[in-house]
CSV table of C-alpha atoms in Angstrom, one decimal:
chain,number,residue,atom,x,y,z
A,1,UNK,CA,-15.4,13.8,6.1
A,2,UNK,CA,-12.8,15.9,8.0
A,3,UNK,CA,-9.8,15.0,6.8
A,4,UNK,CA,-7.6,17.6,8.6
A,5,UNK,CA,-7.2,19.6,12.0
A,6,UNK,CA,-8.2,23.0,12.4
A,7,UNK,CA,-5.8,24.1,14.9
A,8,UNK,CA,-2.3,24.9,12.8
A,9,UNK,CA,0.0,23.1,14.8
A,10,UNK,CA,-1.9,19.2,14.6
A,11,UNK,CA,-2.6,19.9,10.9
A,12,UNK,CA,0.6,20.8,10.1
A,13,UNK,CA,1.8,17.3,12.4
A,14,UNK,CA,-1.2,15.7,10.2
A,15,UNK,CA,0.0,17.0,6.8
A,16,UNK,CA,3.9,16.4,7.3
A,17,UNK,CA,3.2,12.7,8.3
A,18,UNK,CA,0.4,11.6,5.4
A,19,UNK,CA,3.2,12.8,3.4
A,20,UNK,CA,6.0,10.8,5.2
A,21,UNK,CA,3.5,7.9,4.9
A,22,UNK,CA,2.9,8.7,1.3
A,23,UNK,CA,6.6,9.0,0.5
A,24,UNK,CA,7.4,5.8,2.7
A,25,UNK,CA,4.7,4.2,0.1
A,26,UNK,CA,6.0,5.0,-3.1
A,27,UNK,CA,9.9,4.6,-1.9
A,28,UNK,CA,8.9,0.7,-0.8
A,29,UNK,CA,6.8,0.5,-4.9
A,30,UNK,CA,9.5,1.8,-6.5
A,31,UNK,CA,12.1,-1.0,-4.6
A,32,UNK,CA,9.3,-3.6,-5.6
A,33,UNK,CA,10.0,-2.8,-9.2
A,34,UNK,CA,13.4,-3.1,-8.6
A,35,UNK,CA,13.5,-6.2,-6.9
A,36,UNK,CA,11.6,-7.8,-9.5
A,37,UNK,CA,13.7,-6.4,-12.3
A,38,UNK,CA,16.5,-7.9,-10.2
A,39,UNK,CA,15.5,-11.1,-10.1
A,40,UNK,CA,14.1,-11.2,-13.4
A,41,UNK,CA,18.2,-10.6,-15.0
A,42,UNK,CA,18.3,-14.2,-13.8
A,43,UNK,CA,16.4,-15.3,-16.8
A,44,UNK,CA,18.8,-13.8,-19.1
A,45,UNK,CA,20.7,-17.3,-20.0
A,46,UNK,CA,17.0,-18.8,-20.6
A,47,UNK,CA,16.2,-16.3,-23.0
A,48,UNK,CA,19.8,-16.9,-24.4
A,49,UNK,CA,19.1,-20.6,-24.8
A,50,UNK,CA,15.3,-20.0,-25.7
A,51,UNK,CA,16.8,-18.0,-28.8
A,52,UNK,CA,19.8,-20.4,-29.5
A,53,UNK,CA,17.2,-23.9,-29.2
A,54,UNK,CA,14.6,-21.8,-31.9
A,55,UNK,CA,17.5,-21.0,-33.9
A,56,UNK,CA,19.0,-24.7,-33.9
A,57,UNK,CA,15.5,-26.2,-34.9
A,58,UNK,CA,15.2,-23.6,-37.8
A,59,UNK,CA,18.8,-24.2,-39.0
A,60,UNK,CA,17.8,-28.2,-39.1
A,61,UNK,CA,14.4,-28.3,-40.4
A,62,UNK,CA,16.1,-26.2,-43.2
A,63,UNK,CA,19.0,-28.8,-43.8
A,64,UNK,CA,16.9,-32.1,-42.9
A,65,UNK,CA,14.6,-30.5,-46.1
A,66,UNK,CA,17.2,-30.2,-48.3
A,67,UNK,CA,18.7,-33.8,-48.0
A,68,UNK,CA,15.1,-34.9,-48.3
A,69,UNK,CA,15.1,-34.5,-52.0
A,70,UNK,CA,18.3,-36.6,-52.3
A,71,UNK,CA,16.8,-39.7,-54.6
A,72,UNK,CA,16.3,-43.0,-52.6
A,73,UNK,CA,17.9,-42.3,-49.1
A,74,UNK,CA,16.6,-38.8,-48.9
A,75,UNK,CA,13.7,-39.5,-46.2
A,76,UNK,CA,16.3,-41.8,-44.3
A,77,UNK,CA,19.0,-39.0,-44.2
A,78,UNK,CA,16.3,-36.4,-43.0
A,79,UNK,CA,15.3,-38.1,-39.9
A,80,UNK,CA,18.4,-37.2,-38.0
A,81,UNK,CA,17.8,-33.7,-38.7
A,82,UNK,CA,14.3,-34.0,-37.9
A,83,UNK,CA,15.3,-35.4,-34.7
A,84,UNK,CA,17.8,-32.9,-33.9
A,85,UNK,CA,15.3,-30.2,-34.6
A,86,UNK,CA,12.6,-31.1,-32.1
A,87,UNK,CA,15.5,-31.5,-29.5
A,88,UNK,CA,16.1,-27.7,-30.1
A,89,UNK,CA,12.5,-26.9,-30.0
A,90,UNK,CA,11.7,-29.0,-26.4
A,91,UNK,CA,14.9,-27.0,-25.4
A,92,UNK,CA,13.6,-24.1,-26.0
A,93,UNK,CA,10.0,-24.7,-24.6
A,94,UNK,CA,12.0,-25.8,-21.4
A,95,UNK,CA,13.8,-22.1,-21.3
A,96,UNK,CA,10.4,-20.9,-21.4
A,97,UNK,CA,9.1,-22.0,-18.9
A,98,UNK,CA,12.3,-21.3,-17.1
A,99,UNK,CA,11.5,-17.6,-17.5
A,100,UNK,CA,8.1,-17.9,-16.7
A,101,UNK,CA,8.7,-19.5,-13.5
A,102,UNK,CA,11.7,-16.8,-12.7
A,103,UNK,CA,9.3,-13.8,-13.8
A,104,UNK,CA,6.4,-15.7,-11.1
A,105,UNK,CA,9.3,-15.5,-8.7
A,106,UNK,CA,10.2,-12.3,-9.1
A,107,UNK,CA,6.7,-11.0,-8.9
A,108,UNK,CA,6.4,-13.0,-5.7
A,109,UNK,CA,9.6,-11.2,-4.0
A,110,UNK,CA,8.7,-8.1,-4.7
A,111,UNK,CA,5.5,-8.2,-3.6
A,112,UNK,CA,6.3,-9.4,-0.5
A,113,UNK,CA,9.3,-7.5,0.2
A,114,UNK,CA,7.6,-3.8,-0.6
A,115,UNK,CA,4.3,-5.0,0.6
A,116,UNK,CA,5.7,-6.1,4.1
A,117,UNK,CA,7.1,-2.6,4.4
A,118,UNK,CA,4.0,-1.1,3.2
A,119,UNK,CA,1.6,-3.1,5.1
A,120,UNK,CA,3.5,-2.9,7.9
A,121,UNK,CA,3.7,1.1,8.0
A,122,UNK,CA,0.1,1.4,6.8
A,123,UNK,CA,-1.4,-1.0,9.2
A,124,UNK,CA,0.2,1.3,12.5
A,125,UNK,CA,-0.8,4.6,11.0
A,126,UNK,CA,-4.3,4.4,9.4
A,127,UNK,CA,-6.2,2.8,12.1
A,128,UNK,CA,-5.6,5.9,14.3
A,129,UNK,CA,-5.7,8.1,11.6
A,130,UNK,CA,-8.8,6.8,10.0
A,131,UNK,CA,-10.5,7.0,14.1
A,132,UNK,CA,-9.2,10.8,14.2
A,133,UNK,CA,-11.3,11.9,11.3
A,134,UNK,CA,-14.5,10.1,11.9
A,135,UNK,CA,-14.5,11.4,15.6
A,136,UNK,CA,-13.4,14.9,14.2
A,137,UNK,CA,-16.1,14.6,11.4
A,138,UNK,CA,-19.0,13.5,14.2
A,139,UNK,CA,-17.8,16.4,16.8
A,140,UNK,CA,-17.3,18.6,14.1
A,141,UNK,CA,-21.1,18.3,12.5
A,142,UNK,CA,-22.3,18.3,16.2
A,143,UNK,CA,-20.5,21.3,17.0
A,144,UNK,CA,-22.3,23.4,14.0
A,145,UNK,CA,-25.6,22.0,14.5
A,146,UNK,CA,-26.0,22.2,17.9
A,147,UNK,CA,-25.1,24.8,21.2
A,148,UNK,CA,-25.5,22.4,24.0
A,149,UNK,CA,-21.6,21.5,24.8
A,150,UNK,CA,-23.1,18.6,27.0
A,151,UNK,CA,-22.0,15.9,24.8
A,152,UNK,CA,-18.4,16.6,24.4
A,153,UNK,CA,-18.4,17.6,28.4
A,154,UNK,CA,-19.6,14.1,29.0
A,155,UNK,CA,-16.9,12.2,26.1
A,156,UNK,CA,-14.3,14.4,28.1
A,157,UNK,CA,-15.2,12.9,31.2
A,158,UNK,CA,-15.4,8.9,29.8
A,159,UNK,CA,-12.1,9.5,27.7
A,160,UNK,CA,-9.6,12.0,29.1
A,161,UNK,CA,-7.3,11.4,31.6
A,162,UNK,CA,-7.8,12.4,35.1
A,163,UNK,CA,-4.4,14.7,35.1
A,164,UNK,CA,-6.1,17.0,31.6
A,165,UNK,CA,-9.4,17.1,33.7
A,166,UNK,CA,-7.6,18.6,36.3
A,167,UNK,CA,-6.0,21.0,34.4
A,168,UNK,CA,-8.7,22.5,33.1
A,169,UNK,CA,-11.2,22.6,35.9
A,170,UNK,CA,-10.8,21.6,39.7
A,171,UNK,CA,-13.5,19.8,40.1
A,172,UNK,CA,-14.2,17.7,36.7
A,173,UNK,CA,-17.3,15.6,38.0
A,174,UNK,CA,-18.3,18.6,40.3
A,175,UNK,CA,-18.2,21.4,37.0
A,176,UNK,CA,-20.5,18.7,34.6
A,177,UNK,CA,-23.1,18.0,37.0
A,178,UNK,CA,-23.4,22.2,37.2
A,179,UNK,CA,-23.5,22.2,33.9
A,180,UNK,CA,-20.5,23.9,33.6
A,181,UNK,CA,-19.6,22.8,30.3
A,182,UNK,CA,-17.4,24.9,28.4
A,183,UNK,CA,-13.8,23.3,30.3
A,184,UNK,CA,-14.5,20.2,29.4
A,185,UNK,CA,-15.6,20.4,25.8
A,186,UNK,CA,-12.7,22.4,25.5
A,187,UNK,CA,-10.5,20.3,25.9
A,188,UNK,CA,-12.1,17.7,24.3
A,189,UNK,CA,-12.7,19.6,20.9
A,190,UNK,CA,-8.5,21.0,21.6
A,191,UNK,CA,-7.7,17.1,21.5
A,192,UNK,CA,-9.5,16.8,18.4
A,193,UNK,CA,-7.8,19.7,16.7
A,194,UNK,CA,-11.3,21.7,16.5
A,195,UNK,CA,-11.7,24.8,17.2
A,196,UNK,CA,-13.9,25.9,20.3
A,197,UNK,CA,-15.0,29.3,19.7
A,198,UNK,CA,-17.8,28.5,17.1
A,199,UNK,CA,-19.9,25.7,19.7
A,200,UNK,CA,-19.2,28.4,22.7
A,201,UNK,CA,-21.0,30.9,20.6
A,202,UNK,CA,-23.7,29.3,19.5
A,203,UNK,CA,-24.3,28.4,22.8
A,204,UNK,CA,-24.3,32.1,23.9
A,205,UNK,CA,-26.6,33.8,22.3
């Protein structure tokens, strides 16, 4: 797979924006983790209260147990506390789930904050990035294994406009069915980024 030009000037264009793209990437993951630690400060008072119910239920279970040994009004006099204490426990099980749901939300923003931006970035560039190299890769293995320019003459022809034709060659249609070649593949392997001098070789000697 090619993954890179071969004339300086669109490699360097190729290099400076994969790592534009790259940095735009890592910029938009960094801001994800951001966004979620963010969001995720708004569970503070639920971890607060989580803490405070646990600590409320301990406290009394530990006093319900001790008026539980008082003689004849003991279990009466422990119910309260038991009461009290599974109050504290449901309250903290509801701050639980309080976080949970805030930590689910921040996860949720996050991702679709940085992976809009990503996506969005990602989905415009690789496409035509992605169709650069296999077209480079086919034209480039072509190019080595073969001397007849015939085939990039003719994608010249189907895919370059009429102006670039012209530029090259007066007579486009009139210089491919001479089998005058070498114009047009030029200037299709140039708007590749391939060199031309090692398919006009082979196809001189």
């Amino acid at each position: 797979m090619k993954l890179y030009a071969e004339a300086p000037r669109l490699r360097t264009r190729q290099l400076l924006t994969d790592a534009a793209v790259a940095l735009w990437v890592l910029l938009w993951v960094r801001f994800g983790f951001l966004v979620d630690a963010l969001v995720n400060r708004l569970a503070e008072p639920s971890r607060s209260l989580e803490s405070a119910g646990v600590a409320f239920g301990r406290r009394l279970d530990a006093a319900g147990a001790e008026v539980a040994d008082v003689p004849a009004i003991g279990d009466a006099l422990e119910q309260p506390f038991s009461e009290a204490a599974t109050a504290g426990r449901e309250l903290a099980r509801v701050a639980q789930a309080q976080q949970r749901d805030i930590s689910t939300l921040a996860l949720v923003i996050s991702l679709i904050v940085a992976g809009f931006a990503i996506v969005y970035v990602l989905g415009r560039y690789l496409p035509s990035r992605v169709r650069w190299m296999r077209a480079a890769t086919a034209a480039s293995r072509l190019r080595l294994d073969s001397d007849d320019l015939y085939i990039f003459a003719l994608r010249a022809i189907a895919t370059r406009p009429w102006h670039e034709l012209r530029r090259v060659t007066p007579d486009p249609a009139g210089a491919f069915s001479a089998g005058d070649y070498e114009a047009l593949a030029a200037l299709e392997l140039s708007a590749l980024g391939l060199r031309t001098d090692a398919g006009f070789a082979a196809r001189r000697t």
